[in-house]
Tab-separated table of C-alpha atoms and ligand atoms in Angstrom:
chain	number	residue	atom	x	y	z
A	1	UNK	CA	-11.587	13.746	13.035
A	2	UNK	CA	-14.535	13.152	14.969
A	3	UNK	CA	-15.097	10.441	17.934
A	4	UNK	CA	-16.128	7.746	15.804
A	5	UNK	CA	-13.690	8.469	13.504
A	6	UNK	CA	-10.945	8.660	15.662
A	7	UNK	CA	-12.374	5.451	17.315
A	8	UNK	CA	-12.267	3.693	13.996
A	9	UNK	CA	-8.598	5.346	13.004
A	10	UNK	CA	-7.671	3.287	16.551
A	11	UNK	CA	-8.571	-0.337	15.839
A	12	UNK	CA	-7.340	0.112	12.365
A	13	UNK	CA	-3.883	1.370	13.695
A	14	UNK	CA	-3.870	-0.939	16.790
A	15	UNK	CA	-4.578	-3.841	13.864
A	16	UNK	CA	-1.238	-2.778	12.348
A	17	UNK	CA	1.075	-1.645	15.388
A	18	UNK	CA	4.014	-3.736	16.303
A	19	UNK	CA	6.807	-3.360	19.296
A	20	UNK	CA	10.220	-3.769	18.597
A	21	UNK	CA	9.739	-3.762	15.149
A	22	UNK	CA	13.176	-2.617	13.864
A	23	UNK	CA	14.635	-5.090	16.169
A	24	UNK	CA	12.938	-8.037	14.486
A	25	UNK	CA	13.935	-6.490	11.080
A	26	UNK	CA	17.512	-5.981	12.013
A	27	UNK	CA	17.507	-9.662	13.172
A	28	UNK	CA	16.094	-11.039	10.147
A	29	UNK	CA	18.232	-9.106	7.672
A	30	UNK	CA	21.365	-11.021	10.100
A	31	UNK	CA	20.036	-13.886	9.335
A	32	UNK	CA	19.797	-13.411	5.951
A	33	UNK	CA	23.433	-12.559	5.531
A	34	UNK	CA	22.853	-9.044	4.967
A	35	UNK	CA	25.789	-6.594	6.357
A	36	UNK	CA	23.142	-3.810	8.857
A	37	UNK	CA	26.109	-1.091	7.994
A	38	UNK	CA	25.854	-1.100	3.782
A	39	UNK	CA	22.251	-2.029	2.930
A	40	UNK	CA	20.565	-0.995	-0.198
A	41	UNK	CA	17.008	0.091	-0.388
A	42	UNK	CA	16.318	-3.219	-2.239
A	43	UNK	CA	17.601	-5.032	0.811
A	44	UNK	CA	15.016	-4.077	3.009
A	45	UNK	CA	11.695	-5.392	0.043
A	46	UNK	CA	10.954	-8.443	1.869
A	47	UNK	CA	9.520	-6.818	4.531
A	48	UNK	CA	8.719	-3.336	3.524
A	49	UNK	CA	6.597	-3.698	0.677
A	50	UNK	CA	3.291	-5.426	2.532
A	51	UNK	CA	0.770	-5.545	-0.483
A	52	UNK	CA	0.497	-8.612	-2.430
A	53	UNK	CA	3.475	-9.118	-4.841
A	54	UNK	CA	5.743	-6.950	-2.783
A	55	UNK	CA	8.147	-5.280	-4.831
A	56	UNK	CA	7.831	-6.839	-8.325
A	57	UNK	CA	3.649	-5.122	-7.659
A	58	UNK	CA	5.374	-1.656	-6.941
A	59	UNK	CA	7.778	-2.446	-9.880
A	60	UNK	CA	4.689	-2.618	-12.349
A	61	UNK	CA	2.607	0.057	-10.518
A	62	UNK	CA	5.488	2.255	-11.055
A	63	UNK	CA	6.043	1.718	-14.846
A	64	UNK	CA	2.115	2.491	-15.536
A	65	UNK	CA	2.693	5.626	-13.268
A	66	UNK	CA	6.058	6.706	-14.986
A	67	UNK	CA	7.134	9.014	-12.053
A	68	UNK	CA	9.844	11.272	-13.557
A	69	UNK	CA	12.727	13.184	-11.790
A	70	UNK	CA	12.137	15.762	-9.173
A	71	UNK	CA	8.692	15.191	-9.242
A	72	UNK	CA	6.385	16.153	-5.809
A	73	UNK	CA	5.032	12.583	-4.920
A	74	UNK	CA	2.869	11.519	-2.411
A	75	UNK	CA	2.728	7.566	-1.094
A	76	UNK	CA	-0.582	7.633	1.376
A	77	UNK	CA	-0.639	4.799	3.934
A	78	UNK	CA	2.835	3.953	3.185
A	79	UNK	CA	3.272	1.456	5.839
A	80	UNK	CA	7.281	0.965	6.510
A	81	UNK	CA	7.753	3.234	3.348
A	82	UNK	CA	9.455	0.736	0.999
A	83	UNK	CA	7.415	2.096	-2.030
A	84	UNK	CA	8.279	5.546	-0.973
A	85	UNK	CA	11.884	5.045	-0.938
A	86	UNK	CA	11.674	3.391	-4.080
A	87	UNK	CA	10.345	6.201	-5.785
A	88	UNK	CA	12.806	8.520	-4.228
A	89	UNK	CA	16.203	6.466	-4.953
A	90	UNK	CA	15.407	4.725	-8.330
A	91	UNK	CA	12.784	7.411	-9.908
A	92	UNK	CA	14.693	10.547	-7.797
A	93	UNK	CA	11.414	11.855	-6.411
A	94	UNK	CA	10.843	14.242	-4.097
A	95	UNK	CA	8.797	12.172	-1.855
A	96	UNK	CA	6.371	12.737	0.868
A	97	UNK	CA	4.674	9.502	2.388
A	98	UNK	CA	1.749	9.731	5.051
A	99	UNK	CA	0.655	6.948	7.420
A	100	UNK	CA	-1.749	6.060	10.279
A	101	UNK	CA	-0.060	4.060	12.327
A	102	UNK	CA	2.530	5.532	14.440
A	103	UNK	CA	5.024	2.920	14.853
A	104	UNK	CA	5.025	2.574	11.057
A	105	UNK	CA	5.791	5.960	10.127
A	106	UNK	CA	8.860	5.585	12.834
A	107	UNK	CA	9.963	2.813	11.865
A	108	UNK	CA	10.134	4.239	7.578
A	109	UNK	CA	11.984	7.141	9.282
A	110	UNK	CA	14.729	4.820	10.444
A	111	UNK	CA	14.847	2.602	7.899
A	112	UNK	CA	15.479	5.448	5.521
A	113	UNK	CA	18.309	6.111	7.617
A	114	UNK	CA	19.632	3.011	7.340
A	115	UNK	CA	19.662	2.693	3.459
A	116	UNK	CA	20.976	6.146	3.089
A	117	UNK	CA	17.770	8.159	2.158
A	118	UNK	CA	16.889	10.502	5.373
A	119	UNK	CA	16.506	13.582	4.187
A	120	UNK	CA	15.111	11.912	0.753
A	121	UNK	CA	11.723	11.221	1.667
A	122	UNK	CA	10.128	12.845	4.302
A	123	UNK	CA	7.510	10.368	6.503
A	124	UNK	CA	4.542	11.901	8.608
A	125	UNK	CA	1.535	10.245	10.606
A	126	UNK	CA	-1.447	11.846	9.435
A	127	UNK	CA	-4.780	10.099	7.794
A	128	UNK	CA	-5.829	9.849	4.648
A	129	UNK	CA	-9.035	11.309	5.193
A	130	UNK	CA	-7.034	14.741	6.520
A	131	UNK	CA	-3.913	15.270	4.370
A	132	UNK	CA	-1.691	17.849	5.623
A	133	UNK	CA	-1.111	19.389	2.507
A	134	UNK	CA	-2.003	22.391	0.137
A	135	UNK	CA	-4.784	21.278	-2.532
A	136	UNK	CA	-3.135	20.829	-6.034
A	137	UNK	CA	0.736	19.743	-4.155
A	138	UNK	CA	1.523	16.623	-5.898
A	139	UNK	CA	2.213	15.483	-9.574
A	140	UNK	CA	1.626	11.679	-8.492
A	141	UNK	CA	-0.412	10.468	-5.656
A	142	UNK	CA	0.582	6.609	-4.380
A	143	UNK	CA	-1.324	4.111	-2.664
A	144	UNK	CA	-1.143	0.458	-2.648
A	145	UNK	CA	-3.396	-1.554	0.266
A	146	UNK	CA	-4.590	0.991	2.393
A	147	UNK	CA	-8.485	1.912	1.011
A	148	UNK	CA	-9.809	-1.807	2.539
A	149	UNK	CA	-9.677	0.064	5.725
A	150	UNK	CA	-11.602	2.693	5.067
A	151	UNK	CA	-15.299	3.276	4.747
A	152	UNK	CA	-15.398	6.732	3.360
A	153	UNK	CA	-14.432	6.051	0.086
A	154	UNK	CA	-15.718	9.276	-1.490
A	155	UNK	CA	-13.456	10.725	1.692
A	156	UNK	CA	-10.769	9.228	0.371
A	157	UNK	CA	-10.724	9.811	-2.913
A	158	UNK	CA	-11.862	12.764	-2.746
A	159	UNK	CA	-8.700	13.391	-0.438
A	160	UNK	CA	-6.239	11.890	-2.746
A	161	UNK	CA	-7.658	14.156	-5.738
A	162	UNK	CA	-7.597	17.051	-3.938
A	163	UNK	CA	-3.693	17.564	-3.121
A	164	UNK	CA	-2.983	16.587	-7.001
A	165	UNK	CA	-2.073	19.354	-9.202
A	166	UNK	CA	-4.412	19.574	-12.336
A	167	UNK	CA	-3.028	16.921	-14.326
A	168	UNK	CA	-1.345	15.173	-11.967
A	169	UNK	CA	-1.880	11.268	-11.767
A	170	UNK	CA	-3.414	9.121	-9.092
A	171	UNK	CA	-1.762	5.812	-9.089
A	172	UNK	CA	-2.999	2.591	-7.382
A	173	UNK	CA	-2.500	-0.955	-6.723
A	174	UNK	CA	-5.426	-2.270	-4.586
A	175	UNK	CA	-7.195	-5.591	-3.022
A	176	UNK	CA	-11.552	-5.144	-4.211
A	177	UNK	CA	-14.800	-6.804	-3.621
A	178	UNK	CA	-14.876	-9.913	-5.934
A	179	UNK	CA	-17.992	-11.794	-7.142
A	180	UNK	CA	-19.068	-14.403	-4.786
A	181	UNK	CA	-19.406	-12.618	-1.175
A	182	UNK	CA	-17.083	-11.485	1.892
A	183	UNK	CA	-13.055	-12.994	2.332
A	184	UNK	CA	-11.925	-15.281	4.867
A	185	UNK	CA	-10.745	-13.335	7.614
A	186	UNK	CA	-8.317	-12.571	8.974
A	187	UNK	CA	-6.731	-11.177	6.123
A	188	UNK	CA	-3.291	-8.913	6.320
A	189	UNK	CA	-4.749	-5.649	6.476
A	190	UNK	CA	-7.879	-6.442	8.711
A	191	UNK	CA	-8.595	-9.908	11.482
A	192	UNK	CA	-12.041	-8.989	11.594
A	193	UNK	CA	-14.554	-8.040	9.055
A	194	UNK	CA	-14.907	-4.878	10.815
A	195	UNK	CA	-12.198	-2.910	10.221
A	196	UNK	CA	-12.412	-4.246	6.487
A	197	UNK	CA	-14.512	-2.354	3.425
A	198	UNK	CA	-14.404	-3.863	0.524
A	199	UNK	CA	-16.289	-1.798	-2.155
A	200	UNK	CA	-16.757	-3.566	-5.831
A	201	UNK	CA	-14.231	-2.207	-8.771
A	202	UNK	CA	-16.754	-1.229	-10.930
A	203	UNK	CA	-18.279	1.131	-7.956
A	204	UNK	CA	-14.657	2.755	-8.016
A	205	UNK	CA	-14.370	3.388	-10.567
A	206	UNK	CA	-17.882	5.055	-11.002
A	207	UNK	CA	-16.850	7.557	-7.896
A	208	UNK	CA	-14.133	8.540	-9.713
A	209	UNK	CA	-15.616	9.472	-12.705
A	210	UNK	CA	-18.326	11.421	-10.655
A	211	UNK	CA	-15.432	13.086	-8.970
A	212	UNK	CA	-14.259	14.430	-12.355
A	213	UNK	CA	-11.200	11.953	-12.644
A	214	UNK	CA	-10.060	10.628	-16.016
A	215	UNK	CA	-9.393	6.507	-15.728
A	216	UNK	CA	-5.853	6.401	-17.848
A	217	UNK	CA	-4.927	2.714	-16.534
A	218	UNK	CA	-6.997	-0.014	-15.199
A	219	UNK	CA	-5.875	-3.463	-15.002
A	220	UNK	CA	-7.566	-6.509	-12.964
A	221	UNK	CA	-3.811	-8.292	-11.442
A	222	UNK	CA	-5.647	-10.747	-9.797
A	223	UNK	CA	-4.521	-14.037	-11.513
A	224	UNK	CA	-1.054	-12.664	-11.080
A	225	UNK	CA	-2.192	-12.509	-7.460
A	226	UNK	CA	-3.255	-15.545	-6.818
A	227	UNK	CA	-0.505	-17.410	-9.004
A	228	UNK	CA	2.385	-15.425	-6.557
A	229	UNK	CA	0.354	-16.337	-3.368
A	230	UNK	CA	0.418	-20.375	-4.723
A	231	UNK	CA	4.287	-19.684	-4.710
A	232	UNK	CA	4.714	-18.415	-1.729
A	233	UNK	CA	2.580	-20.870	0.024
A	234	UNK	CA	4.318	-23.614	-1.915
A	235	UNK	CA	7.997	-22.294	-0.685
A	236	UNK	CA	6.745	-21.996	2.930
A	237	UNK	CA	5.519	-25.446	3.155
A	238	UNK	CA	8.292	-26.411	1.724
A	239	UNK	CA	11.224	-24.775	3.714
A	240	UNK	CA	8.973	-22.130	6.340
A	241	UNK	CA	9.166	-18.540	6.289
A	242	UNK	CA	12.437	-16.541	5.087
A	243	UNK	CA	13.790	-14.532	7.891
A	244	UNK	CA	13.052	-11.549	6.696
A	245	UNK	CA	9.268	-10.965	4.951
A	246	UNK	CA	6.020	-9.436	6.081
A	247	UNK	CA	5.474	-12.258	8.490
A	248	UNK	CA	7.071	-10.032	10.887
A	249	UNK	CA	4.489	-7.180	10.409
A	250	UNK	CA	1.592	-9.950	10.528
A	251	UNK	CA	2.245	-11.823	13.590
A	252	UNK	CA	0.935	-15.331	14.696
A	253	UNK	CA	-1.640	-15.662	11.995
A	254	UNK	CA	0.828	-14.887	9.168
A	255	UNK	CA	0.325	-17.740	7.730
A	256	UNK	CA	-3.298	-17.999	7.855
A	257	UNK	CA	-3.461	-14.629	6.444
A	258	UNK	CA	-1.671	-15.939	3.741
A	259	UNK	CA	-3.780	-19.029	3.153
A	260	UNK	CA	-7.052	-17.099	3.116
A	261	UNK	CA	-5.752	-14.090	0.383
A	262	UNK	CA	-5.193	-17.698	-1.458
A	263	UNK	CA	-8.302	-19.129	-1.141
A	264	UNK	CA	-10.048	-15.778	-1.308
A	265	UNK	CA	-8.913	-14.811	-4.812
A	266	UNK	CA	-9.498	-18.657	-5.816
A	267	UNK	CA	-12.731	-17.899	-4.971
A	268	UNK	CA	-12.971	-14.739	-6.477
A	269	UNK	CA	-14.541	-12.983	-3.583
A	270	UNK	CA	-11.487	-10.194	-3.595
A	271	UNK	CA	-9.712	-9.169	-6.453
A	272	UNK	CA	-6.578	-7.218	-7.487
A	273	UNK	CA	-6.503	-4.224	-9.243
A	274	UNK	CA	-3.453	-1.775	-10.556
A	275	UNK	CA	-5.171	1.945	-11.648
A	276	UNK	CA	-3.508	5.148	-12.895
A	277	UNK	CA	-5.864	7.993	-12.547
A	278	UNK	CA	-5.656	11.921	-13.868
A	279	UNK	CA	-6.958	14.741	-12.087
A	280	UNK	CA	-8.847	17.327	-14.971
A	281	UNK	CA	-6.870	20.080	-15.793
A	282	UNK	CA	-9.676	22.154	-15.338
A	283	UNK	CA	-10.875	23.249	-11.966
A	284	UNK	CA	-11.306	20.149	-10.201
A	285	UNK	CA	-15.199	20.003	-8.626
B	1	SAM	C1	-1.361	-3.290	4.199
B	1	SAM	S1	-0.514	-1.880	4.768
B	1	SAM	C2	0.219	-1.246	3.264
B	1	SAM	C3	1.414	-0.354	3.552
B	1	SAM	C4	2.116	0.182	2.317
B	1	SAM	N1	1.231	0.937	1.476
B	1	SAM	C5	2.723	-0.948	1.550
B	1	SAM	O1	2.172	-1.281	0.492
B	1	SAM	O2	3.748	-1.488	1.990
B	1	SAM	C6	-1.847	-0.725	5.037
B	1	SAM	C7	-1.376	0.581	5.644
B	1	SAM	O3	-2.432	1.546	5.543
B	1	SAM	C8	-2.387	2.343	6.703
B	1	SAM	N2	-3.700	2.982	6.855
B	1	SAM	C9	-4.901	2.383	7.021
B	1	SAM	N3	-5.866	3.317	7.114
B	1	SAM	C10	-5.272	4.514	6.968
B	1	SAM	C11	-5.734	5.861	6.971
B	1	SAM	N4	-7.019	6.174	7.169
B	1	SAM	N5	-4.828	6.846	6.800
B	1	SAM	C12	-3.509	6.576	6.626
B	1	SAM	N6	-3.018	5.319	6.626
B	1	SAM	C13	-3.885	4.303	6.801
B	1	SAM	C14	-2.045	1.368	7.803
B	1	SAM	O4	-1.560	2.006	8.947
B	1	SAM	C15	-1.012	0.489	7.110
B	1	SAM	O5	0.279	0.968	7.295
């Protein structure tokens, strides 16, 4: 990475990082009545799933991806790595899972422990734009909420394509430009517009066609979206925040986060999309 890359890697990771993140989590799964010593990797989806929908999102991601057994997969800004471990435990992947932010990839490690899975899934800080791995590795690249903070989409893309084996799928579930002009920030993954770069679906999708890519899946999810963030909100008003959720990961302005992805997909100027992508089978350009 360059300076200004490196500079840019910075806010977005300082945007994420947390202290005493495991601590909270511990807490919260106490006060949900959850025993620390015999969790399940379920058990931890509140809080380690932070893309809109949480886990019934990855649920539907992974029946368009169909991830078989013993399959090489790769989850790229996996966050706390609930996606990851979901693909290893229920799907029995062998999964690798990449992410920017330090204290996130520490904290999947641990977790992983906790529900059993060390050894299962193997976490590692590294950036999407620089994968640490062979070109043609995987049989399923994974990414849900991670591109909005990057500006080098081709980068990325590129990126993600490149460690695929010929054939092998890209899957993604993904927040977009809308329609009708910028979000209200701050929004989870960025409290400033600049460390947020929102590029139009349509524009996607024509980068990935010029990148040789095959479009399998592509479904707009953002009613669904906006319908589970009028829940949520509801509940919260109602009785306040669970214990455990991604509240913890978003910190005082959790719940104007929250409120803005709301009015924000009302508004139409984000949307929601889930994508499964194939790499050609023929040398990839
Ligand atoms: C909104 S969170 C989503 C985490 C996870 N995918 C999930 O759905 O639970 C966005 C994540 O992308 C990571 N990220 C952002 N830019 C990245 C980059 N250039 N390379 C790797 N990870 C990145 C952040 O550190 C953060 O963990």
């Amino acid at each position: 990475m360059n300076k200004s890359t490196n500079g840019v890697a910075n806010s977005v990771a300082a945007h994420y990082a947390g202290s005493n993140l495991l601590a909270a989590v511990r807490q919260a799964l106490q006060a949900s009545g959850k025993d620390c010593n015999a969790l399940a990797p379920a058990d931890l989806a509140p809080v380690d799933e932070f893309h809109v929908r949480g886990r019934e999102a990855t649920l539907e991601l992974a029946a368009r991806a169909a991830p078989k057994t013993g399959e090489q997969v790769l989850d790229v800004g996996c966050g706390l790595g609930g996606s990851a471990r979901h693909l290893a435990y229920v799907h029995g992947c062998n999964v690798y899972a990449v992410d920017l932010t330090e204290s996130y990839v520490a904290a999947a490690h641990t977790l992983a422990q906790w529900v059993g899975l060390a050894g299962k899934v193997h976490f590692q800080c590294a950036s999407a734009l620089a994968l640490p791995y062979a070109t043609g590795s995987f049989d399923l690249v994974w990414t849900e909420h991670v591109q909005m903070n990057i500006a080098d989409k081709r980068g990325f893309y590129g990126e993600l394509l490149r460690v695929l084996k010929p054939g092998g799928r890209l899957a993604f579930h993904d927040v977009f430009r809308g329609t009708t002009g910028a979000p209200h920030y701050p929004v989870p993954w960025a409290s400033h517009a600049g460390i947020s770069h929102l590029i139009a679906p349509a524009a996607v999708q024509e980068l990935l066609l010029h990148l040789g890519a095959q479009i399998l899946e592509w479904e707009d999810r953002s009613e669904a979206a906006l319908a589970w963030f009028r829940r949520v909100i509801e509940r919260q008003h109602q009785s306040g925040p669970p214990p455990l959720g991604v509240h913890i990961l978003m910190g005082e302005s959790a719940a104007r986060k929250s409120e803005n992805m709301m009015q924000s997909l009302d508004g139409r100027s984000i949307a929601v999309v889930q994508a499964v992508i194939q790499k050609p089978r023929s040398p990839f350009r």
